[in-house]
Short mmCIF file of C-alpha atoms and ligand atoms in Angstrom, two decimals:
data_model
loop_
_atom_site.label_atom_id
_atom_site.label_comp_id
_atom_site.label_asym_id
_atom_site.label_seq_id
_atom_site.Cartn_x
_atom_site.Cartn_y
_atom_site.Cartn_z
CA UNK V 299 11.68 7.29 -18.99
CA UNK V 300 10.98 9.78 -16.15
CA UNK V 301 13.73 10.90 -14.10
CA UNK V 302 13.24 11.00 -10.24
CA UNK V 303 15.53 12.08 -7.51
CA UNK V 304 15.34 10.70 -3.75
CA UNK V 305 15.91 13.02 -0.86
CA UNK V 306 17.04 11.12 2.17
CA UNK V 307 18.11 7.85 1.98
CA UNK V 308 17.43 6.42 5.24
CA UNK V 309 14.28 3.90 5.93
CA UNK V 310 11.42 5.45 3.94
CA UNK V 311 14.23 6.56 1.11
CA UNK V 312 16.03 3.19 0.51
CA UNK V 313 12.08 1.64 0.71
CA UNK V 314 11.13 3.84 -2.72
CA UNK V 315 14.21 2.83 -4.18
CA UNK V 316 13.70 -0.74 -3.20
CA UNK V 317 9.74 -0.59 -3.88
CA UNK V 318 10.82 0.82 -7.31
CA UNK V 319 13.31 -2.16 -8.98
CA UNK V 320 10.88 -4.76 -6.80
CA UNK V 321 7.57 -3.67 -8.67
CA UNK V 322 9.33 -2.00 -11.96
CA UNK V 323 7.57 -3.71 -14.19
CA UNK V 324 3.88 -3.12 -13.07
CA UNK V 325 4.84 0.24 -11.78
CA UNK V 326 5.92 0.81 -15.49
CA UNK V 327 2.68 -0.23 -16.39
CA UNK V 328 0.54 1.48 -14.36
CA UNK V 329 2.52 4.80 -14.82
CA UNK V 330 2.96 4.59 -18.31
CA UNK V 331 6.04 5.04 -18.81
CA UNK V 332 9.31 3.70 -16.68
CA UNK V 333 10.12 5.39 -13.42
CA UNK V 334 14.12 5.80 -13.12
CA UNK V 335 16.01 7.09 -9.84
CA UNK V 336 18.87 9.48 -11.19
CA UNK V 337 19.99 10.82 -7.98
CA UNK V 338 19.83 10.61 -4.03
CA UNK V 339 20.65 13.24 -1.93
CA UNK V 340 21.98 12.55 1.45
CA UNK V 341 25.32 13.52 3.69
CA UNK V 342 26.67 10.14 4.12
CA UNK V 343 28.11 8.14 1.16
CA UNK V 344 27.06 4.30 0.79
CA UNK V 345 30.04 2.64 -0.54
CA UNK V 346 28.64 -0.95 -0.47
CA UNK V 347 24.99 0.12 -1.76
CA UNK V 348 24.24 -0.15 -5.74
CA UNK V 349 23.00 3.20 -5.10
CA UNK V 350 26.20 4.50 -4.35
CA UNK V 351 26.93 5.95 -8.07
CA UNK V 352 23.64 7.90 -7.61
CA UNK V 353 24.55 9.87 -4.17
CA UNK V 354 24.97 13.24 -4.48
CA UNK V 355 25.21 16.01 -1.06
CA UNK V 356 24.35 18.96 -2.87
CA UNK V 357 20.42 19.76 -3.78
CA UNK V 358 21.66 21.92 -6.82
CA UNK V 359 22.66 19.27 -8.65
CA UNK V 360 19.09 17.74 -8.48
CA UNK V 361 17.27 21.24 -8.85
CA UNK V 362 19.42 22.39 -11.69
CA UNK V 363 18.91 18.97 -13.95
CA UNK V 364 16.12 19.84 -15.78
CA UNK V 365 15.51 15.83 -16.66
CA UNK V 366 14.25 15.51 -12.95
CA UNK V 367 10.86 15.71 -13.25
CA UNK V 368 9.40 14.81 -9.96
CA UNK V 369 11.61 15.20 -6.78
CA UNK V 370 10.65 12.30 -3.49
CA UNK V 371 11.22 14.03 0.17
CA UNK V 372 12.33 11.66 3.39
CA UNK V 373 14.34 13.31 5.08
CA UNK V 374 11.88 14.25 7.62
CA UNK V 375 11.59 17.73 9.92
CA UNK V 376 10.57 21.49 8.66
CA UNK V 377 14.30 22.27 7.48
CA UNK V 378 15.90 22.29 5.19
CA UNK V 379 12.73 20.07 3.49
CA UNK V 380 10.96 22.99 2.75
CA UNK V 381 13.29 25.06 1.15
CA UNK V 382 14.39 21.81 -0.75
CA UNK V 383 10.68 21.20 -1.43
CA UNK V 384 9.66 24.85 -2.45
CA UNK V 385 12.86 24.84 -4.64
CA UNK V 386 11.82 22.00 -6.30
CA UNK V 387 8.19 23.42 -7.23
CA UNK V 388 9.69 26.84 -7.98
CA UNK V 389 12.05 24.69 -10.66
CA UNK V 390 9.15 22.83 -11.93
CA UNK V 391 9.24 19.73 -10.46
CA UNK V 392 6.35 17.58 -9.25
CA UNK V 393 7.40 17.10 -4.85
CA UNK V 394 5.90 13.43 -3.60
CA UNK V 395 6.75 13.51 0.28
CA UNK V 396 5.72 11.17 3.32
CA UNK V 397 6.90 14.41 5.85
CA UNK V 398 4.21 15.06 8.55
CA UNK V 399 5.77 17.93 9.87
CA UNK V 400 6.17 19.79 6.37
CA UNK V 401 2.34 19.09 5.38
CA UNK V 402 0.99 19.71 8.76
CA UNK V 403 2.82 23.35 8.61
CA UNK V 404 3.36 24.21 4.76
CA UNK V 405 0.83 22.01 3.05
CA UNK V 406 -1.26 24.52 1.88
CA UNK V 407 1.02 26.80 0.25
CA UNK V 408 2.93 23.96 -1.17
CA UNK V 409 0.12 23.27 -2.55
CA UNK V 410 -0.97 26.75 -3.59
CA UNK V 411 2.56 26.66 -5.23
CA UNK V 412 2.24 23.25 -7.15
CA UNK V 413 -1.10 24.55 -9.05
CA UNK V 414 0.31 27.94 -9.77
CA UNK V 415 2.64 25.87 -11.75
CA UNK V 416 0.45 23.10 -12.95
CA UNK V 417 2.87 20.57 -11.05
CA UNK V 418 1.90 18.34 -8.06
CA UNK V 419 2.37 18.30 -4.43
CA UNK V 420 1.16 14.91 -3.39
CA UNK V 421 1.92 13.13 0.46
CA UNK V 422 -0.28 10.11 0.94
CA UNK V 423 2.55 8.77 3.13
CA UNK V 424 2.48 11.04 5.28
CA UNK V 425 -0.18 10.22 7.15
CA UNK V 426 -0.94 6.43 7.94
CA UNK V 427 2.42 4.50 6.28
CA UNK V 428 1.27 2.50 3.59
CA UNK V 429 -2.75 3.28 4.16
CA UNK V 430 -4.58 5.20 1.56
CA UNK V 431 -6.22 7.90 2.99
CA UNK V 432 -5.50 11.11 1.90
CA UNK V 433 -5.89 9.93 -2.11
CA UNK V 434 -9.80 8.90 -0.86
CA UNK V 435 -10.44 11.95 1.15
CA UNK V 436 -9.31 14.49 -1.72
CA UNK V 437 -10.78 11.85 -4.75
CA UNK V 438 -13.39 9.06 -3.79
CA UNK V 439 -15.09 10.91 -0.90
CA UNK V 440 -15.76 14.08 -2.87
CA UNK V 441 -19.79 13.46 -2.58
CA UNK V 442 -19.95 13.80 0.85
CA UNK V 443 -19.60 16.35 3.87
CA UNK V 444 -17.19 14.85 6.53
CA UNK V 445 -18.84 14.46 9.59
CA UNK V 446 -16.02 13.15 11.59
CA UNK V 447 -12.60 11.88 11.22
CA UNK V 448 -11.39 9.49 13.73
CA UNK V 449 -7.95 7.56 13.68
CA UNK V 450 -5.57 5.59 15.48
CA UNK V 451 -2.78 7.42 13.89
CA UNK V 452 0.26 6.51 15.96
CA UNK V 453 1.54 2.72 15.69
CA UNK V 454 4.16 3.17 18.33
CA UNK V 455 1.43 4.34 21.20
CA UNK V 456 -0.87 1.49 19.47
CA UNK V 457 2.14 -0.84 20.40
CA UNK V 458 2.33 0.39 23.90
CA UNK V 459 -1.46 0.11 24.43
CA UNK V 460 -2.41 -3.06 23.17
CA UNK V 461 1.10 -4.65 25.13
CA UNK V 462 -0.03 -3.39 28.39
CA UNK V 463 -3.66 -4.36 28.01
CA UNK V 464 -2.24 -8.20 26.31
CA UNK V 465 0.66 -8.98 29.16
CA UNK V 466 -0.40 -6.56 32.05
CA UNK V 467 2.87 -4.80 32.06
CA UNK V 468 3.11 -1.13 32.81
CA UNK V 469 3.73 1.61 30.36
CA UNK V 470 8.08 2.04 31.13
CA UNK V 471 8.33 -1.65 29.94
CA UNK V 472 5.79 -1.67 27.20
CA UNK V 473 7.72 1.07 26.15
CA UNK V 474 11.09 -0.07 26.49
CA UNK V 475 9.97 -3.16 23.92
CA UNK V 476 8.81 -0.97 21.51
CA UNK V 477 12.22 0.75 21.70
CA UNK V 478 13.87 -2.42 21.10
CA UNK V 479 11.74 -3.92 18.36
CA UNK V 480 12.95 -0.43 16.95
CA UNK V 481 9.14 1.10 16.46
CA UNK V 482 10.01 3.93 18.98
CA UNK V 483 12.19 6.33 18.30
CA UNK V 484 15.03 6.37 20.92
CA UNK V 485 13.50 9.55 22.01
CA UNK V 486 10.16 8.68 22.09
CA UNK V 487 8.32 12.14 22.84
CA UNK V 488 6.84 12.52 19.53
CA UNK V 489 4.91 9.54 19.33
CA UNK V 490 3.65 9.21 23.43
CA UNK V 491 3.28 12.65 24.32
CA UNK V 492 0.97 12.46 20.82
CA UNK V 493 2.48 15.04 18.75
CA UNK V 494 2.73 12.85 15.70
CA UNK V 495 -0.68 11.80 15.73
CA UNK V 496 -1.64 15.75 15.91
CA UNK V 497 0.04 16.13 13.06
CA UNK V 498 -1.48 13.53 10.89
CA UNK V 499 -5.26 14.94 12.39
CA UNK V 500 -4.03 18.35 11.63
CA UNK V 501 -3.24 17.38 7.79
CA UNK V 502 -6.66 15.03 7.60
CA UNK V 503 -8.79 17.74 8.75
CA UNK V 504 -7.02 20.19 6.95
CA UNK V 505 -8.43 18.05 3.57
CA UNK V 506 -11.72 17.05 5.01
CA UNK V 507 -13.02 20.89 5.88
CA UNK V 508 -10.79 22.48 3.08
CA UNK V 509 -9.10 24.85 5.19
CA UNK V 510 -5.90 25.41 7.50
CA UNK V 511 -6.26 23.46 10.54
CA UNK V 512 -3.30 24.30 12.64
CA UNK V 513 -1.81 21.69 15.00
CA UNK V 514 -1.14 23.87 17.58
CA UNK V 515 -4.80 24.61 17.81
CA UNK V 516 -4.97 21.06 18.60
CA UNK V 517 -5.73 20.09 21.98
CA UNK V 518 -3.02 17.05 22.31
CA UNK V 519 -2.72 14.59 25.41
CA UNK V 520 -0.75 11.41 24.68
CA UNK V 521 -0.44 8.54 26.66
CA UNK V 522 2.64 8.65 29.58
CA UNK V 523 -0.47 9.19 32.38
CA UNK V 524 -1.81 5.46 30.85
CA UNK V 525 -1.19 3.23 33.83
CA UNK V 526 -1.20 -0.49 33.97
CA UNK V 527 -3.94 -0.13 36.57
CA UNK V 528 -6.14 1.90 34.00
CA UNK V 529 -5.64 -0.87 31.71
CA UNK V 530 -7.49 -3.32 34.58
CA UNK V 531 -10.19 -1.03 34.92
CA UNK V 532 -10.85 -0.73 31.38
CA UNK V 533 -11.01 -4.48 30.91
CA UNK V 534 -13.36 -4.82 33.94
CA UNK V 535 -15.66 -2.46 32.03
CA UNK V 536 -14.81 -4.85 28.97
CA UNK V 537 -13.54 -1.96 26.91
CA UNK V 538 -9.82 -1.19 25.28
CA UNK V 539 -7.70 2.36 25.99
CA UNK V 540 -7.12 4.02 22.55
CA UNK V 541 -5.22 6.60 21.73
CA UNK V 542 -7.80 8.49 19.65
CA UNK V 543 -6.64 11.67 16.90
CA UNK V 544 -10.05 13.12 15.90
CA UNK V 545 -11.82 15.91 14.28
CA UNK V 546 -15.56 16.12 14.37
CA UNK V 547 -18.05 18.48 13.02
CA UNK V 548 -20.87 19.51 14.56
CA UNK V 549 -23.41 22.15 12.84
CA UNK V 550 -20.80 24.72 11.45
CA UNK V 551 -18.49 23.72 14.24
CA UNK V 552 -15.53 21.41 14.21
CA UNK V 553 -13.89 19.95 16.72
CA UNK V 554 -10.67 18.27 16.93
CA UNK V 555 -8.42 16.42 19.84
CA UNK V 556 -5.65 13.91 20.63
CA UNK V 557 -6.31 11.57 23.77
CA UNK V 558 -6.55 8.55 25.01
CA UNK V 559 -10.18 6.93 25.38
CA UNK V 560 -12.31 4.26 26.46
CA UNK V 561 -13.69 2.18 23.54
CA UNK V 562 -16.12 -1.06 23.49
CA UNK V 563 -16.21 -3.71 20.74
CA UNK V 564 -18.83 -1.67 18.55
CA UNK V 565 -16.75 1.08 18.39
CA UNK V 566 -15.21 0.20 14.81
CA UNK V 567 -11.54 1.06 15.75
CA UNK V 568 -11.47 -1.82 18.79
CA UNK V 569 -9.81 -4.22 16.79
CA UNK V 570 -6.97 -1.89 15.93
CA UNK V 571 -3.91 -3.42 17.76
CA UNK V 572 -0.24 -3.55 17.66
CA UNK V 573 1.62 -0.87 15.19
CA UNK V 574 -1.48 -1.58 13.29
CA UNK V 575 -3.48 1.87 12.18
CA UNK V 576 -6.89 2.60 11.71
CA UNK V 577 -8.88 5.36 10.23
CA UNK V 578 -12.42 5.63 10.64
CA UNK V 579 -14.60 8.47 8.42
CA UNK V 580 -18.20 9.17 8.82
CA UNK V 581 -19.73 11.16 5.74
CA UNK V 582 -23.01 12.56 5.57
CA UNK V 583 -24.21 10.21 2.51
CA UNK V 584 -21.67 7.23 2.27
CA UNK V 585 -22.16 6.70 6.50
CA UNK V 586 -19.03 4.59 7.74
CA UNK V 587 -16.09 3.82 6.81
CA UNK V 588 -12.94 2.40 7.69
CA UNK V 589 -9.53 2.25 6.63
CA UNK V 590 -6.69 -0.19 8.17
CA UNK V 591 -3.37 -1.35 7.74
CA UNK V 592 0.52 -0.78 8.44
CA UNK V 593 1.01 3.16 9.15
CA UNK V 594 4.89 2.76 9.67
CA UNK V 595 7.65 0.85 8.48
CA UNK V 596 10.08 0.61 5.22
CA UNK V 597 8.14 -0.70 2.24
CA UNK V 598 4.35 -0.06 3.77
CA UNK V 599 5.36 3.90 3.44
CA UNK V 600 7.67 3.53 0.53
CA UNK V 601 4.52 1.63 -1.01
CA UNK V 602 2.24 5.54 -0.52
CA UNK V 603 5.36 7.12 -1.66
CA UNK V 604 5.93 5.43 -5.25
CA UNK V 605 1.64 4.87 -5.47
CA UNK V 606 2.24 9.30 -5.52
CA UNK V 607 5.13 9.10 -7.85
CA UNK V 608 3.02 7.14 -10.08
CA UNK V 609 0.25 9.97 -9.79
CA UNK V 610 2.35 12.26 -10.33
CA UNK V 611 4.03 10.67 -14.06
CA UNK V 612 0.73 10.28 -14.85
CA UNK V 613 -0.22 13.82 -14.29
CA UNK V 614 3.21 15.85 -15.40
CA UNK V 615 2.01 19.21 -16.10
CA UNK V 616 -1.41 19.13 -14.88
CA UNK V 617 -2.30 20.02 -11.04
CA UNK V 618 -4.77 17.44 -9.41
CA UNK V 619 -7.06 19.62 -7.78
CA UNK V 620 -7.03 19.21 -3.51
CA UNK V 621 -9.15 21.30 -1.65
CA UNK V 622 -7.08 22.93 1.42
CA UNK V 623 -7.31 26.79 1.57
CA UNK V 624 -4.73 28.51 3.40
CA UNK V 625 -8.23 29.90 5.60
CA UNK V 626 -7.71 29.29 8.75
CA UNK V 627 -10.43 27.06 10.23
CA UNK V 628 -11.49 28.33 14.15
CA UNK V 629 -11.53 24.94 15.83
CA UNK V 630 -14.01 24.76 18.75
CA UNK V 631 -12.80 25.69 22.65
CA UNK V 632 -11.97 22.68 24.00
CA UNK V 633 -13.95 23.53 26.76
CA UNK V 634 -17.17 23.51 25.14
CA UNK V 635 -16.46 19.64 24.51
CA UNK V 636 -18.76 16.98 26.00
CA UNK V 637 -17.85 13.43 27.03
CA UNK V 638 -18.15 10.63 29.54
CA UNK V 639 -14.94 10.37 31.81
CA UNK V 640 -12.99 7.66 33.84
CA UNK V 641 -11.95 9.35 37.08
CA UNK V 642 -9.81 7.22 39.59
CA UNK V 643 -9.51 9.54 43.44
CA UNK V 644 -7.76 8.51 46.50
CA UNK V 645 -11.06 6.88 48.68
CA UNK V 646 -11.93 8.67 51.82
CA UNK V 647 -14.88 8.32 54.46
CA UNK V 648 -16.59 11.39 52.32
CA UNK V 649 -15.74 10.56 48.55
CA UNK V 650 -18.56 9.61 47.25
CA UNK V 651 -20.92 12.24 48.86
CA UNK V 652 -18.00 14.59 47.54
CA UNK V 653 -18.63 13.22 44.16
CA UNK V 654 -21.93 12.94 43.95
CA UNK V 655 -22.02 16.39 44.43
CA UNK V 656 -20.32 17.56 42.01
CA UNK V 657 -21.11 15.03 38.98
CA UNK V 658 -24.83 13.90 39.87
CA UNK V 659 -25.20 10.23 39.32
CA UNK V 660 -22.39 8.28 38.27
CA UNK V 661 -21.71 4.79 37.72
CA UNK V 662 -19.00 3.21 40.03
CA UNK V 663 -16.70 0.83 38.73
CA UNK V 664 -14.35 -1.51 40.91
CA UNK V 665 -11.64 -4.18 40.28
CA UNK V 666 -11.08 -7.05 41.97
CA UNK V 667 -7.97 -6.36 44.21
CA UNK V 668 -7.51 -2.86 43.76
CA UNK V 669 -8.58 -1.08 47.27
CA UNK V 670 -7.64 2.86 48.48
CA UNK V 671 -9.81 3.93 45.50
CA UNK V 672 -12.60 5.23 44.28
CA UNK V 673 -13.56 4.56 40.29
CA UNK V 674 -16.52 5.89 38.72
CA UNK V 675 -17.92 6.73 34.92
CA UNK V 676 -19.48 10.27 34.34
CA UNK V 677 -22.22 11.27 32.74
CA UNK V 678 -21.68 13.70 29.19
CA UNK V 679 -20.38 16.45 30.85
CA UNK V 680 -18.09 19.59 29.11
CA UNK V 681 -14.20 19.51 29.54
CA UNK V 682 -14.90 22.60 31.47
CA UNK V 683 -17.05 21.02 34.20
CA UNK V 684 -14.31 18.17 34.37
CA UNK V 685 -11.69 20.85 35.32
CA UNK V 686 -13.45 22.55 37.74
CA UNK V 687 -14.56 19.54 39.50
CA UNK V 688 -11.70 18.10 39.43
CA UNK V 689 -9.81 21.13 40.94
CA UNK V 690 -12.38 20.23 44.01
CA UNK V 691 -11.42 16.76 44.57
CA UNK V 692 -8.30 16.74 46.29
CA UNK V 693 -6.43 13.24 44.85
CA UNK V 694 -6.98 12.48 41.52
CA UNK V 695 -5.62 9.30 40.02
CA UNK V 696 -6.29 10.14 36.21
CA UNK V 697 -8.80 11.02 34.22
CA UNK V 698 -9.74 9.09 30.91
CA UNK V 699 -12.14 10.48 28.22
CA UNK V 700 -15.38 7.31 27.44
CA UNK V 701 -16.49 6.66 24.09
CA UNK V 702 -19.72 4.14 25.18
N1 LIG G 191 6.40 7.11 14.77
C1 LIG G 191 5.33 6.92 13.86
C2 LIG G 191 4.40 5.84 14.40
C3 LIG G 191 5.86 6.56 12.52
O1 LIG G 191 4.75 5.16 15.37
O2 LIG G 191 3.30 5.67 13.90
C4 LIG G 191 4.93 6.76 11.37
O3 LIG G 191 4.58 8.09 11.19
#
């Protein structure tokens, strides 16, 4: 029997206890040996829950049991997870965790820690809910360089999105429903303003390049400039508005940013709707591929979280090998960046002279209904070039990045 302890017992928590006495028997199997919760740390105290004999508030209890062998993390935030987390390694326990915020900052020395000890750091939840994606970037996609990373990381935004391009409603209400279907947080800043999606880039580049990729380095946009009138000009020009996390490498240069974009049908993440998630890879032998599925909820996380716990019974003692250096990788200026834009401006008698002078030939779009405007697509031209034109045009409606 191995001994786990739970930290946090809210959604993700209560899912790996849940996940665990659904599935014991083939996670018994497959693991090799039973998989037994012995304690769960939280503050509150669950009087009606089975669990209840199991809560304990202090983390000493759980770090000083030596028959805790590998020590699950959901209780979300920087502190106190690390310290729990780092106390945990220090004591020689394997740490599975499905917290963005403590791999995007500490992953790298957590894991630094966990093979100084010959332990395990593992956090497949922790980016994409129930999707495996880190376990085939660190194990199945060894044979390749990563070329680019590109994900729809953020269900909540996804949710948003794909509402106001299905029922035409504007981004307060979409947002509103998401709130009350209970996929937004009540303060929804992390998800819209894209800050959890830069984490989840942050930690897949981090893997794919094998160094520190810092998410402040980041350049991060998220979606509260989307308007329902963006949404009408991206169906006229038959595409979808994504919000895209990615990291691409170019020569010895990488790349990474959060935005929203323009995508057609043969991009591969166009399908992606709802709270679904998507992850596309491109490697320099394998080519494409794509990963999909739930990246939120209860069981599809808990489901990453136990798969890890299983990893890590099987591996008590002996460090899986991940390749993330504390290095710090130098992302590319933002500036340097090339892409097709949107732009929506106020129409005036001189617009598009104005315009044409400053982008060259562009391609005008226009919607049926929708006057006082002037639309048009760019050609490639460097974020740079898009600031300092748009500086010169003196009413700009918004500004959306083009993948076609
Ligand atoms: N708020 C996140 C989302 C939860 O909407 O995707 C999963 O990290």
């Amino acid at each position: 029997m191995i001994n786990i302890a739970v930290l946090g017992y809210g959604t993700i928590g209560s899912g790996v206890v849940e996940v665990l006495k659904t599935n014991s028997d083939s996670i018994t199997k497959r693991a090799g040996d039973s998989i037994e919760v012995k304690y769960v740390l939280d503050l509150r105290e669950f009087p009606e829950d089975p669990i209840m004999d199991k809560i304990v508030h202090d983390i000493n209890i759980i770090l000083d049991d030596p028959e805790v062998l590998i020590v699950c993390e959901h209780m979300g935030g920087v502190e106190p997870a690390y310290t729990f987390v780092k106390s945990a390694l220090l004591k020689g326990k394997s740490v599975v965790t499905s917290n963005k915020e403590l791999v995007a900052k500490h992953g790298a020395e957590l894991l630094d820690l966990a093979k100084e000890k010959g332990l395990n750091f593992l956090f497949e939840a922790s980016v994409g809910g129930g999707i495996p994606i880190i376990r085939p970037l660190n194990q199945s996609l060894t044979a390749d360089e990563i070329m680019e990373i590109t994900g729809i990381l953020n269900g909540t935004t996804n949710y948003i999105l794909s509402k106001m391009s299905e029922e035409g409603v504007d981004f307060d209400t979409a947002l509103s429903e998401a709130q009350r279907l209970g996929y937004a947080e009540r303060n929804p800043a992390a998800d819209v303003e894209g800050h959890d999606a830069c984490r989840k880039i942050a930690i897949l580049s981090s893997l794919a390049f094998g160094m520190q990729v810092d998410f402040e380095d980041i350049y991060t946009e998220g979606i509260t400039k989307v308007s329902d009138v963006d949404i009408r000009y991206a169906k006229a020009l038959n595409a979808r508005i994504k919000l895209f996390a990615s990291s691409i490498r170019e020569g010895e240069q990488v790349y990474a940013m959060v935005a929203p974009v323009m995508i057609r049908a043969n991009h591969p993440l166009y399908s992606v709707n709802n709270v679904f998630n998507g992850i596309f890879v491109k490697g320099n032998v394998i080519g494409d591929v794509m990963f999909y599925g739930s990246g939120a909820g209860k069981l599809p996380t808990a489901s990453a979280v136990v798969a890890d716990v299983v990893d890590a019974a099987k591996h008590l003692e002996k460090n899986i090998w991940t390749i993330w250096s504390s290095k710090k990788l130098e992302l590319t200026n933002v500036n340097h960046i090339q892409h097709r834009f949107f732009i929506r401006v106020k129409d005036d008698a001189k617009i598009k002279e104005q315009v044409a002078n400053l982008f060259g030939s562009v391609e005008e779009v226009k919607v049926d209904g929708i006057t006082g405007e002037y639309a048009f697509l760019t050609s490639d031209i460097t974020e740079q070039d898009l600031n300092e034109n748009k500086k010169k045009l003196s009413d700009v409606l918004s500004v959306i990045r083009v993948r076609f």
